[in-house]
Short mmCIF file of C-alpha atoms and ligand atoms in Angstrom, two decimals:
data_model
loop_
_atom_site.label_atom_id
_atom_site.label_comp_id
_atom_site.label_asym_id
_atom_site.label_seq_id
_atom_site.Cartn_x
_atom_site.Cartn_y
_atom_site.Cartn_z
CA MET A 1186 68.39 58.15 20.55
CA ARG A 1187 69.04 54.76 19.04
CA LYS A 1188 68.80 51.73 21.27
CA THR A 1189 71.98 50.01 22.32
CA VAL A 1190 72.69 46.99 20.17
CA ALA A 1191 75.57 45.48 22.06
CA LEU A 1192 73.92 42.08 22.48
CA GLU A 1193 73.17 41.68 18.83
CA LYS A 1194 75.75 39.86 16.76
CA LEU A 1195 78.01 41.76 14.36
CA SER A 1196 76.70 39.69 11.49
CA ASP A 1197 73.14 40.91 12.20
CA ARG A 1198 74.03 44.56 12.83
CA ASP A 1199 76.08 44.51 9.63
CA LYS A 1200 73.05 43.88 7.44
CA LYS A 1201 71.29 47.11 8.35
CA HIS A 1202 73.63 49.60 6.72
CA LEU A 1203 76.59 47.89 5.12
CA TRP A 1204 77.24 47.09 1.48
CA HIS A 1205 80.14 44.67 0.94
CA PRO A 1206 82.61 44.40 -1.95
CA LEU A 1207 82.20 41.77 -4.68
CA THR A 1208 78.90 40.70 -3.15
CA GLN A 1209 75.40 40.08 -4.46
CA HIS A 1210 73.65 40.60 -1.14
CA LYS A 1211 70.43 38.89 -2.16
CA VAL A 1212 72.12 35.49 -2.46
CA SER A 1213 74.97 35.93 0.02
CA PRO A 1214 75.16 34.36 3.45
CA ASP A 1215 75.66 36.62 6.50
CA MET A 1216 79.06 38.22 6.97
CA LEU A 1217 81.19 36.59 9.65
CA GLY A 1218 82.14 38.98 12.46
CA ILE A 1219 85.89 38.95 13.09
CA ALA A 1220 86.87 40.18 16.54
CA LYS A 1221 90.66 40.00 16.46
CA ALA A 1222 93.69 38.69 14.64
CA LYS A 1223 97.19 37.68 15.67
CA GLY A 1224 100.02 36.23 13.60
CA ALA A 1225 98.51 33.84 11.04
CA LEU A 1226 95.22 33.59 12.95
CA LEU A 1227 91.83 35.26 12.73
CA PHE A 1228 89.30 34.95 15.58
CA ASP A 1229 85.57 35.32 14.99
CA GLU A 1230 83.15 36.96 17.38
CA ASP A 1231 82.37 33.59 18.98
CA GLY A 1232 86.06 32.98 19.61
CA LYS A 1233 86.59 30.33 16.89
CA GLU A 1234 90.02 30.62 15.25
CA TYR A 1235 90.96 30.33 11.59
CA VAL A 1236 94.36 30.14 9.92
CA ASP A 1237 94.44 33.03 7.45
CA GLY A 1238 95.50 30.95 4.45
CA ILE A 1239 95.42 33.90 2.05
CA SER A 1240 96.97 36.56 4.32
CA SER A 1241 93.78 38.62 4.09
CA TRP A 1242 94.22 39.14 0.37
CA TYR A 1243 98.01 38.90 0.35
CA THR A 1244 98.57 41.84 2.70
CA CYS A 1245 99.59 40.77 6.22
CA MET A 1246 102.55 38.61 5.21
CA TYR A 1247 104.40 39.33 8.48
CA GLY A 1248 101.41 38.24 10.54
CA HIS A 1249 98.42 40.17 11.81
CA CYS A 1250 99.09 42.83 14.44
CA ASN A 1251 102.82 42.33 14.07
CA PRO A 1252 104.27 43.87 17.26
CA TYR A 1253 107.32 45.40 15.52
CA ILE A 1254 105.22 47.17 12.92
CA LEU A 1255 102.64 48.27 15.50
CA LYS A 1256 105.36 49.76 17.69
CA LYS A 1257 106.94 51.70 14.82
CA VAL A 1258 103.60 53.07 13.66
CA SER A 1259 102.43 53.99 17.14
CA ASP A 1260 105.72 55.85 17.76
CA GLN A 1261 105.35 57.71 14.46
CA MET A 1262 101.78 58.58 15.38
CA GLN A 1263 103.02 60.66 18.31
CA HIS A 1264 105.06 62.92 16.00
CA LEU A 1265 103.44 63.40 12.63
CA ASP A 1266 100.12 61.89 11.58
CA GLN A 1267 99.35 63.43 8.22
CA VAL A 1268 100.51 66.34 6.09
CA VAL A 1269 99.90 67.45 2.53
CA PHE A 1270 102.51 65.87 0.22
CA SER A 1271 102.34 68.63 -2.34
CA GLY A 1272 104.82 71.28 -1.26
CA PHE A 1273 105.83 69.30 1.86
CA THR A 1274 107.85 66.18 2.55
CA HIS A 1275 108.71 64.12 5.64
CA GLU A 1276 111.15 61.57 7.05
CA PRO A 1277 109.02 58.41 6.61
CA ALA A 1278 108.46 59.07 2.90
CA VAL A 1279 112.08 60.04 2.25
CA ARG A 1280 113.42 57.05 4.16
CA LEU A 1281 111.01 54.69 2.47
CA SER A 1282 112.22 55.92 -0.93
CA GLU A 1283 115.86 55.40 0.11
CA GLU A 1284 115.24 51.91 1.49
CA LEU A 1285 112.89 50.64 -1.20
CA ILE A 1286 115.17 51.76 -4.04
CA LYS A 1287 117.82 49.41 -2.64
CA ILE A 1288 115.70 46.32 -3.32
CA LEU A 1289 113.73 47.37 -6.42
CA PRO A 1290 115.05 46.37 -9.86
CA LYS A 1291 118.13 48.54 -10.49
CA ASN A 1292 116.52 50.76 -13.12
CA GLN A 1293 113.78 52.10 -10.80
CA GLU A 1294 114.53 55.65 -9.62
CA LYS A 1295 111.36 57.54 -8.69
CA LEU A 1296 108.41 56.77 -6.41
CA PHE A 1297 104.88 58.14 -6.76
CA PHE A 1298 102.47 57.48 -3.86
CA SER A 1299 98.76 56.75 -3.88
CA ASP A 1300 96.25 54.85 -1.75
CA ASN A 1301 95.77 51.27 -2.96
CA GLY A 1302 96.53 48.77 -5.71
CA SER A 1303 94.00 50.12 -8.18
CA THR A 1304 95.32 53.65 -7.86
CA ALA A 1305 98.89 52.33 -8.19
CA THR A 1306 98.00 50.77 -11.57
CA GLU A 1307 95.83 53.74 -12.54
CA VAL A 1308 98.86 56.00 -12.03
CA GLY A 1309 101.04 53.56 -13.99
CA ILE A 1310 98.59 53.69 -16.89
CA LYS A 1311 98.42 57.48 -16.79
CA MET A 1312 102.22 57.71 -16.68
CA ALA A 1313 102.48 55.53 -19.79
CA LEU A 1314 99.82 57.45 -21.73
CA GLN A 1315 101.18 60.87 -20.76
CA TYR A 1316 104.79 59.83 -21.37
CA HIS A 1317 104.07 59.47 -25.09
CA HIS A 1318 101.77 62.49 -25.13
CA ASN A 1319 104.54 64.64 -23.61
CA LYS A 1320 106.89 63.37 -26.30
CA GLY A 1321 104.42 64.40 -28.99
CA GLU A 1322 103.46 60.84 -29.99
CA LYS A 1323 99.84 59.79 -30.19
CA ARG A 1324 99.65 56.40 -28.51
CA ASN A 1325 96.21 55.86 -27.04
CA ALA A 1326 95.93 52.07 -26.58
CA LEU A 1327 97.30 49.66 -24.02
CA LEU A 1328 98.35 46.05 -24.18
CA ALA A 1329 97.44 43.54 -21.46
CA PHE A 1330 97.27 39.83 -20.77
CA GLU A 1331 94.00 37.96 -21.13
CA GLU A 1332 92.61 37.23 -17.66
CA GLY A 1333 94.79 39.87 -16.02
CA PHE A 1334 93.51 41.75 -13.00
CA HIS A 1335 94.67 45.26 -12.22
CA GLY A 1336 91.97 46.75 -10.01
CA ASP A 1337 88.50 48.24 -10.05
CA THR A 1338 88.91 51.89 -11.03
CA PHE A 1339 88.22 52.80 -14.67
CA GLY A 1340 91.70 52.54 -16.13
CA ALA A 1341 92.44 49.44 -14.08
CA MET A 1342 89.10 47.86 -15.06
CA SER A 1343 89.77 48.60 -18.72
CA VAL A 1344 92.99 46.64 -18.75
CA SER A 1345 91.64 43.80 -16.59
CA GLY A 1346 90.63 40.82 -18.67
CA LEU A 1347 88.50 39.19 -15.99
CA SER A 1348 85.66 41.57 -16.60
CA VAL A 1349 82.71 39.19 -16.36
CA TYR A 1350 80.86 41.59 -14.07
CA ASN A 1351 82.13 44.82 -15.65
CA GLY A 1352 79.48 44.92 -18.39
CA PRO A 1353 77.79 48.18 -17.32
CA PHE A 1354 81.05 50.07 -17.77
CA ALA A 1355 82.43 48.46 -20.91
CA ASP A 1356 81.44 51.42 -23.10
CA PHE A 1357 83.72 53.71 -21.14
CA PHE A 1358 86.91 51.68 -21.25
CA ILE A 1359 90.32 52.64 -22.65
CA GLU A 1360 91.23 50.80 -25.87
CA VAL A 1361 93.04 47.61 -24.93
CA GLU A 1362 94.65 44.87 -27.00
CA ARG A 1363 94.98 41.50 -25.27
CA ILE A 1364 97.47 38.69 -25.64
CA PRO A 1365 97.48 35.27 -23.95
CA VAL A 1366 100.12 34.54 -21.34
CA PRO A 1367 103.18 32.88 -22.87
CA THR A 1368 103.68 29.12 -22.99
CA GLU A 1369 106.44 27.17 -24.69
CA THR A 1370 104.12 26.51 -27.62
CA ASN A 1371 102.44 29.88 -28.23
CA ILE A 1372 105.35 32.29 -27.74
CA ASN A 1373 106.28 32.56 -31.41
CA GLN A 1374 102.68 33.19 -32.35
CA ILE A 1375 102.44 35.95 -29.74
CA LEU A 1376 105.61 37.61 -31.03
CA MET A 1377 104.36 37.41 -34.62
CA PHE A 1378 101.05 38.94 -33.60
CA LEU A 1379 102.83 41.75 -31.75
CA GLU A 1380 105.08 42.46 -34.72
CA ARG A 1381 102.02 43.07 -36.89
CA ARG A 1382 100.03 44.87 -34.21
CA LEU A 1383 102.83 47.30 -33.36
CA GLU A 1384 102.88 48.59 -36.93
CA LYS A 1385 99.90 50.75 -35.96
CA ASN A 1386 102.26 52.43 -33.52
CA ASN A 1387 99.54 53.32 -31.00
CA ILE A 1388 100.37 51.10 -28.01
CA ALA A 1389 101.56 53.25 -25.11
CA GLY A 1390 102.23 50.55 -22.54
CA PHE A 1391 101.95 46.89 -21.63
CA ILE A 1392 100.53 46.15 -18.19
CA TYR A 1393 101.17 42.67 -16.83
CA GLU A 1394 101.23 40.69 -13.62
CA PRO A 1395 104.69 39.15 -13.89
CA LEU A 1396 104.70 35.33 -13.61
CA VAL A 1397 101.61 34.94 -11.42
CA GLN A 1398 98.10 36.13 -12.27
CA GLY A 1399 96.52 36.29 -8.84
CA ALA A 1400 92.83 36.94 -9.49
CA ALA A 1401 92.88 34.56 -12.46
CA ALA A 1402 93.35 31.87 -9.79
CA MET A 1403 97.12 31.96 -9.32
CA LYS A 1404 97.91 31.09 -12.91
CA ILE A 1405 101.67 30.86 -13.36
CA HIS A 1406 103.35 31.49 -16.70
CA ASP A 1407 106.71 30.91 -18.28
CA SER A 1408 109.45 33.42 -17.38
CA ASP A 1409 111.41 32.88 -20.62
CA GLY A 1410 108.32 33.63 -22.67
CA LEU A 1411 107.54 36.69 -20.59
CA ASP A 1412 111.10 37.93 -21.04
CA LYS A 1413 110.84 37.55 -24.83
CA ILE A 1414 107.61 39.55 -24.90
CA LEU A 1415 109.05 42.26 -22.66
CA ALA A 1416 112.28 42.56 -24.64
CA PHE A 1417 110.36 42.80 -27.91
CA LEU A 1418 108.01 45.49 -26.59
CA LYS A 1419 110.82 47.50 -25.04
CA GLU A 1420 112.61 47.56 -28.38
CA HIS A 1421 109.46 49.06 -29.88
CA GLY A 1422 109.10 51.84 -27.32
CA VAL A 1423 106.16 50.29 -25.45
CA LEU A 1424 106.47 51.10 -21.75
CA LEU A 1425 106.45 48.03 -19.50
CA ILE A 1426 104.15 48.38 -16.49
CA ALA A 1427 104.73 45.53 -14.02
CA ASP A 1428 101.75 45.18 -11.71
CA GLU A 1429 103.39 43.63 -8.65
CA VAL A 1430 100.57 44.58 -6.32
CA MET A 1431 100.08 40.87 -5.57
CA THR A 1432 103.52 39.39 -6.39
CA GLY A 1433 105.68 41.97 -4.60
CA PHE A 1434 107.66 41.55 -1.38
CA GLY A 1435 108.95 38.00 -1.20
CA LYS A 1436 105.89 35.96 -2.10
CA THR A 1437 107.46 34.48 -5.24
CA GLY A 1438 110.62 33.54 -3.34
CA LYS A 1439 112.43 36.66 -4.62
CA ASN A 1440 111.67 40.23 -3.54
CA PHE A 1441 109.77 40.86 -6.78
CA ALA A 1442 108.55 38.61 -9.59
CA SER A 1443 110.38 40.97 -11.96
CA ASP A 1444 113.62 39.69 -10.41
CA TYR A 1445 113.05 36.43 -12.34
CA VAL A 1446 113.14 38.14 -15.74
CA GLN A 1447 116.02 39.97 -17.39
CA THR A 1448 114.03 42.74 -19.03
CA LYS A 1449 113.15 45.18 -16.30
CA PRO A 1450 109.90 47.15 -16.18
CA ASP A 1451 109.78 50.89 -16.85
CA ILE A 1452 107.02 51.30 -14.28
CA MET A 1453 106.12 49.15 -11.26
CA CYS A 1454 102.90 49.10 -9.22
CA LEU A 1455 102.99 48.09 -5.55
CA SER A 1456 100.48 47.82 -2.72
CA LYS A 1457 99.00 44.97 -0.61
CA ALA A 1458 102.03 43.62 1.36
CA LEU A 1459 103.76 46.99 0.93
CA THR A 1460 102.22 48.16 4.21
CA ALA A 1461 101.84 44.67 5.71
CA GLY A 1462 98.06 44.92 5.96
CA LEU A 1463 98.14 47.75 8.49
CA ILE A 1464 97.28 50.89 6.51
CA PRO A 1465 96.34 51.13 2.82
CA MET A 1466 98.90 52.60 0.45
CA GLY A 1467 99.90 52.28 -3.19
CA LEU A 1468 103.16 53.07 -4.93
CA THR A 1469 104.01 53.50 -8.57
CA THR A 1470 107.73 53.53 -9.27
CA CYS A 1471 109.47 54.38 -12.53
CA THR A 1472 112.78 54.87 -14.27
CA GLU A 1473 114.63 58.14 -14.64
CA GLU A 1474 113.73 58.08 -18.33
CA VAL A 1475 109.99 58.00 -17.63
CA TYR A 1476 110.36 60.74 -15.03
CA MET A 1477 112.33 62.96 -17.40
CA ALA A 1478 109.49 62.92 -19.94
CA PHE A 1479 107.46 64.86 -17.35
CA TYR A 1480 110.30 67.14 -16.20
CA SER A 1481 109.88 70.38 -18.08
CA ASP A 1482 109.48 74.15 -17.90
CA ASP A 1483 105.98 73.47 -19.20
CA ILE A 1484 103.77 72.95 -16.12
CA ALA A 1485 101.21 70.97 -18.12
CA LYS A 1486 103.82 68.26 -18.72
CA GLY A 1487 103.76 67.39 -15.01
CA LEU A 1488 101.76 64.44 -13.68
CA PHE A 1489 98.67 66.14 -12.29
CA HIS A 1490 97.45 63.26 -10.23
CA GLY A 1491 97.19 63.35 -6.46
CA HIS A 1492 95.28 61.80 -3.59
CA THR A 1493 94.59 63.51 -0.29
CA TYR A 1494 96.38 60.85 1.75
CA THR A 1495 99.39 60.67 -0.56
CA ALA A 1496 102.45 59.34 1.33
CA ASN A 1497 100.63 59.29 4.66
CA PRO A 1498 103.43 59.19 7.27
CA LEU A 1499 101.85 56.29 9.18
CA ALA A 1500 101.48 54.19 6.02
CA CYS A 1501 105.09 55.00 5.03
CA THR A 1502 106.23 53.96 8.51
CA ALA A 1503 104.34 50.66 8.25
CA ALA A 1504 105.98 50.09 4.84
CA LEU A 1505 109.45 50.84 6.25
CA ALA A 1506 108.95 48.46 9.16
CA ALA A 1507 107.66 45.76 6.79
CA LEU A 1508 110.66 46.25 4.51
CA GLU A 1509 113.01 45.83 7.46
CA LEU A 1510 111.24 42.64 8.49
CA LEU A 1511 111.33 41.24 4.95
CA GLN A 1512 115.11 41.34 5.08
CA THR A 1513 115.45 39.60 8.46
CA ASP A 1514 116.67 36.01 8.76
CA GLU A 1515 113.47 35.15 10.56
CA ILE A 1516 111.22 36.12 7.66
CA GLN A 1517 113.56 34.72 5.01
CA THR A 1518 113.60 31.43 6.93
CA GLY A 1519 109.80 31.53 7.10
CA ILE A 1520 109.68 31.92 3.31
CA GLN A 1521 112.08 28.99 2.78
CA ASN A 1522 110.10 26.83 5.21
CA SER A 1523 106.80 27.51 3.45
CA ILE A 1524 108.43 26.68 0.11
CA LYS A 1525 109.68 23.32 1.45
CA TRP A 1526 106.40 22.46 3.17
CA HIS A 1527 104.44 23.21 -0.02
CA GLN A 1528 106.80 21.01 -2.06
CA LYS A 1529 106.27 18.13 0.32
CA PHE A 1530 102.50 18.62 0.32
CA ASP A 1531 102.56 18.83 -3.46
CA ALA A 1532 104.34 15.47 -3.73
CA GLU A 1533 101.60 13.94 -1.57
CA ILE A 1534 98.67 15.39 -3.42
CA LYS A 1535 99.50 15.96 -7.07
CA ASN A 1536 98.55 12.45 -8.16
CA HIS A 1537 95.28 12.41 -6.24
CA PRO A 1538 92.45 11.38 -8.63
CA LYS A 1539 90.51 14.60 -7.89
CA VAL A 1540 93.49 16.86 -8.60
CA ALA A 1541 93.90 18.01 -12.22
CA ASN A 1542 97.15 19.91 -11.74
CA THR A 1543 99.22 21.81 -9.19
CA ARG A 1544 101.62 24.74 -9.34
CA GLN A 1545 103.92 26.67 -7.04
CA LEU A 1546 106.11 29.73 -7.09
CA GLY A 1547 107.66 30.72 -3.78
CA VAL A 1548 105.04 30.63 -1.03
CA ILE A 1549 102.22 30.70 -3.61
CA TYR A 1550 100.69 27.26 -4.05
CA ALA A 1551 97.62 26.34 -6.14
CA LEU A 1552 95.81 23.24 -7.31
CA ASP A 1553 92.99 22.79 -9.80
CA LEU A 1554 90.27 20.27 -9.04
CA LYS A 1555 89.07 17.87 -11.70
CA VAL A 1556 85.59 19.40 -11.70
CA GLN A 1557 84.04 22.34 -13.49
CA MET A 1558 82.92 25.05 -11.10
CA GLU A 1559 81.50 28.53 -11.34
CA ARG A 1560 83.62 31.27 -9.83
CA TYR A 1561 80.91 32.04 -7.26
CA GLY A 1562 78.84 28.83 -7.52
CA ASN A 1563 77.47 26.30 -5.00
CA LEU A 1564 80.36 23.84 -4.98
CA ARG A 1565 82.73 26.72 -4.42
CA ASN A 1566 80.62 27.77 -1.41
CA LYS A 1567 80.55 24.21 -0.11
CA LEU A 1568 84.35 24.09 -0.22
CA PHE A 1569 84.62 27.48 1.43
CA ASN A 1570 82.32 26.38 4.26
CA HIS A 1571 84.22 23.14 4.68
CA PHE A 1572 87.49 25.05 5.11
CA MET A 1573 85.93 27.42 7.63
CA GLU A 1574 84.55 24.49 9.64
CA GLN A 1575 88.09 23.12 9.75
CA GLY A 1576 89.37 26.44 11.07
CA VAL A 1577 91.03 27.48 7.84
CA PHE A 1578 90.31 30.59 5.77
CA LEU A 1579 90.85 29.81 2.08
CA ARG A 1580 88.97 31.36 -0.82
CA PRO A 1581 88.62 28.92 -3.71
CA LEU A 1582 88.50 30.65 -7.10
CA GLY A 1583 86.37 28.53 -9.42
CA HIS A 1584 87.91 25.07 -9.28
CA THR A 1585 91.21 26.37 -7.95
CA ILE A 1586 92.25 26.11 -4.31
CA TYR A 1587 95.27 28.20 -3.44
CA ILE A 1588 97.40 28.98 -0.41
CA LEU A 1589 99.20 32.25 0.20
CA ALA A 1590 99.68 32.19 3.96
CA PRO A 1591 101.72 34.68 6.01
CA PHE A 1592 105.49 34.13 6.13
CA VAL A 1593 105.11 33.59 9.89
CA THR A 1594 102.67 30.68 9.59
CA THR A 1595 103.84 27.85 11.86
CA LYS A 1596 104.30 24.30 10.65
CA GLU A 1597 101.28 23.18 12.69
CA GLN A 1598 99.12 25.93 11.18
CA MET A 1599 100.26 25.06 7.65
CA GLN A 1600 99.47 21.40 8.36
CA ARG A 1601 95.98 22.47 9.33
CA ILE A 1602 95.61 24.11 5.90
CA TYR A 1603 96.91 21.00 4.12
CA GLY A 1604 94.62 18.76 6.18
CA ALA A 1605 91.58 20.85 5.31
CA ILE A 1606 92.46 20.67 1.61
CA LYS A 1607 92.94 16.90 1.74
CA SER A 1608 89.59 16.37 3.42
CA ALA A 1609 87.96 18.74 0.92
CA LEU A 1610 88.97 16.41 -1.90
CA ASP A 1611 86.48 13.86 -0.55
CA LEU A 1612 83.70 16.41 -0.92
CA VAL A 1613 84.02 17.01 -4.65
C1 PLP B 3112 94.59 43.39 -5.67
C2 PLP B 3112 95.22 43.77 -6.94
C3 PLP B 3112 95.02 45.05 -7.49
C4 PLP B 3112 94.07 46.03 -6.89
O1 PLP B 3112 94.45 46.45 -5.62
P1 PLP B 3112 93.36 47.08 -4.64
O2 PLP B 3112 94.15 47.55 -3.47
O3 PLP B 3112 92.42 45.97 -4.32
O4 PLP B 3112 92.68 48.18 -5.38
C5 PLP B 3112 95.70 45.37 -8.64
N1 PLP B 3112 96.53 44.49 -9.22
C6 PLP B 3112 96.75 43.25 -8.72
C7 PLP B 3112 97.69 42.34 -9.41
C8 PLP B 3112 96.09 42.85 -7.57
O5 PLP B 3112 96.29 41.63 -7.09
#
């Protein structure tokens, strides 16, 4: 029998058998043991608290261990935990489809479930490729933004432009054409490039993070330019795949970033805040037109993609509860408060000599420091440690510091984040 290890710290026990994501273990510090979380706060195993300034990767927007969501999921748990979603259906999935359709862009009609953000985009990519295949057109390439991020499975990796560490897999990627994000000055060039490029007639779909590129360090682009690109591509039969895994559910100040642009996506990818950080789930939604390209007497025209936990009833229940909360006055007020607080903070800080530029959309706020930094370099680590010492969890990306705190963050907690950022400026 193994000896009891209860007195050892989590961070020490962790090292024996665990392999962490996005980590080079040889040069990484120990993992911090987190014992509990509540609202906007995380508590480590020594009891120190941290404001979760990035909502644990943009998931728990309604606060950690939200009592309303916990209650709904624990009630559901007593009735139906899991059932195969091929040949069966259930109330939480059906209700989620009915409720979500009400707030999605009007052209979205069908929902396809999977397990996470990468699978949501993977399904979106497969839908776009098979859509043309089913129609007898050979379109085998995709279009994507430079510096986009769409996940870590093969299709998602292929279309992601931030592939600095994806070298070992590059030979196996889908063919992808990349364009820069639109600005007021490059939009005509982009449209001219697309006009020429589309003559080849082999682009099946365009996958894009609308308005905010999260992993690229919260880069925000021009909605008019995006709309022009989308309208042009739609005219040329390229399916529009909006990856709203990060931007979805109120973070941009509207329910979806796609609500800011006129040209609506054919396919949308959702995850992260979808289930409020409680249980992983992904969703790919599409228009009736996309769906009908798969609807046939020919079985092989169906979408033969499926995950074991598809539409898990508990995950659907968490998503339903989150959707209800999103539409409450309390959460909408929280969103408006964060927006105002960020604007005020921005006015204070944007002219600071160490700040190169700032940007905001909804509750997403980012600033670039006037220093060059590696994405995972020493200065970045120094900043990270400084924030943690101040009781604030922020994850600088290169020279960018960004905030994406839960909608329920209190004014005092948000001030703690701002204070930590201000004091960090003296460090660089
Ligand atoms: C996080 C993210 C993904 C991947 O989601 P996972 O659940 O981490 O696989 C895909 N697209 C965007 C825009 C994301 O932010």
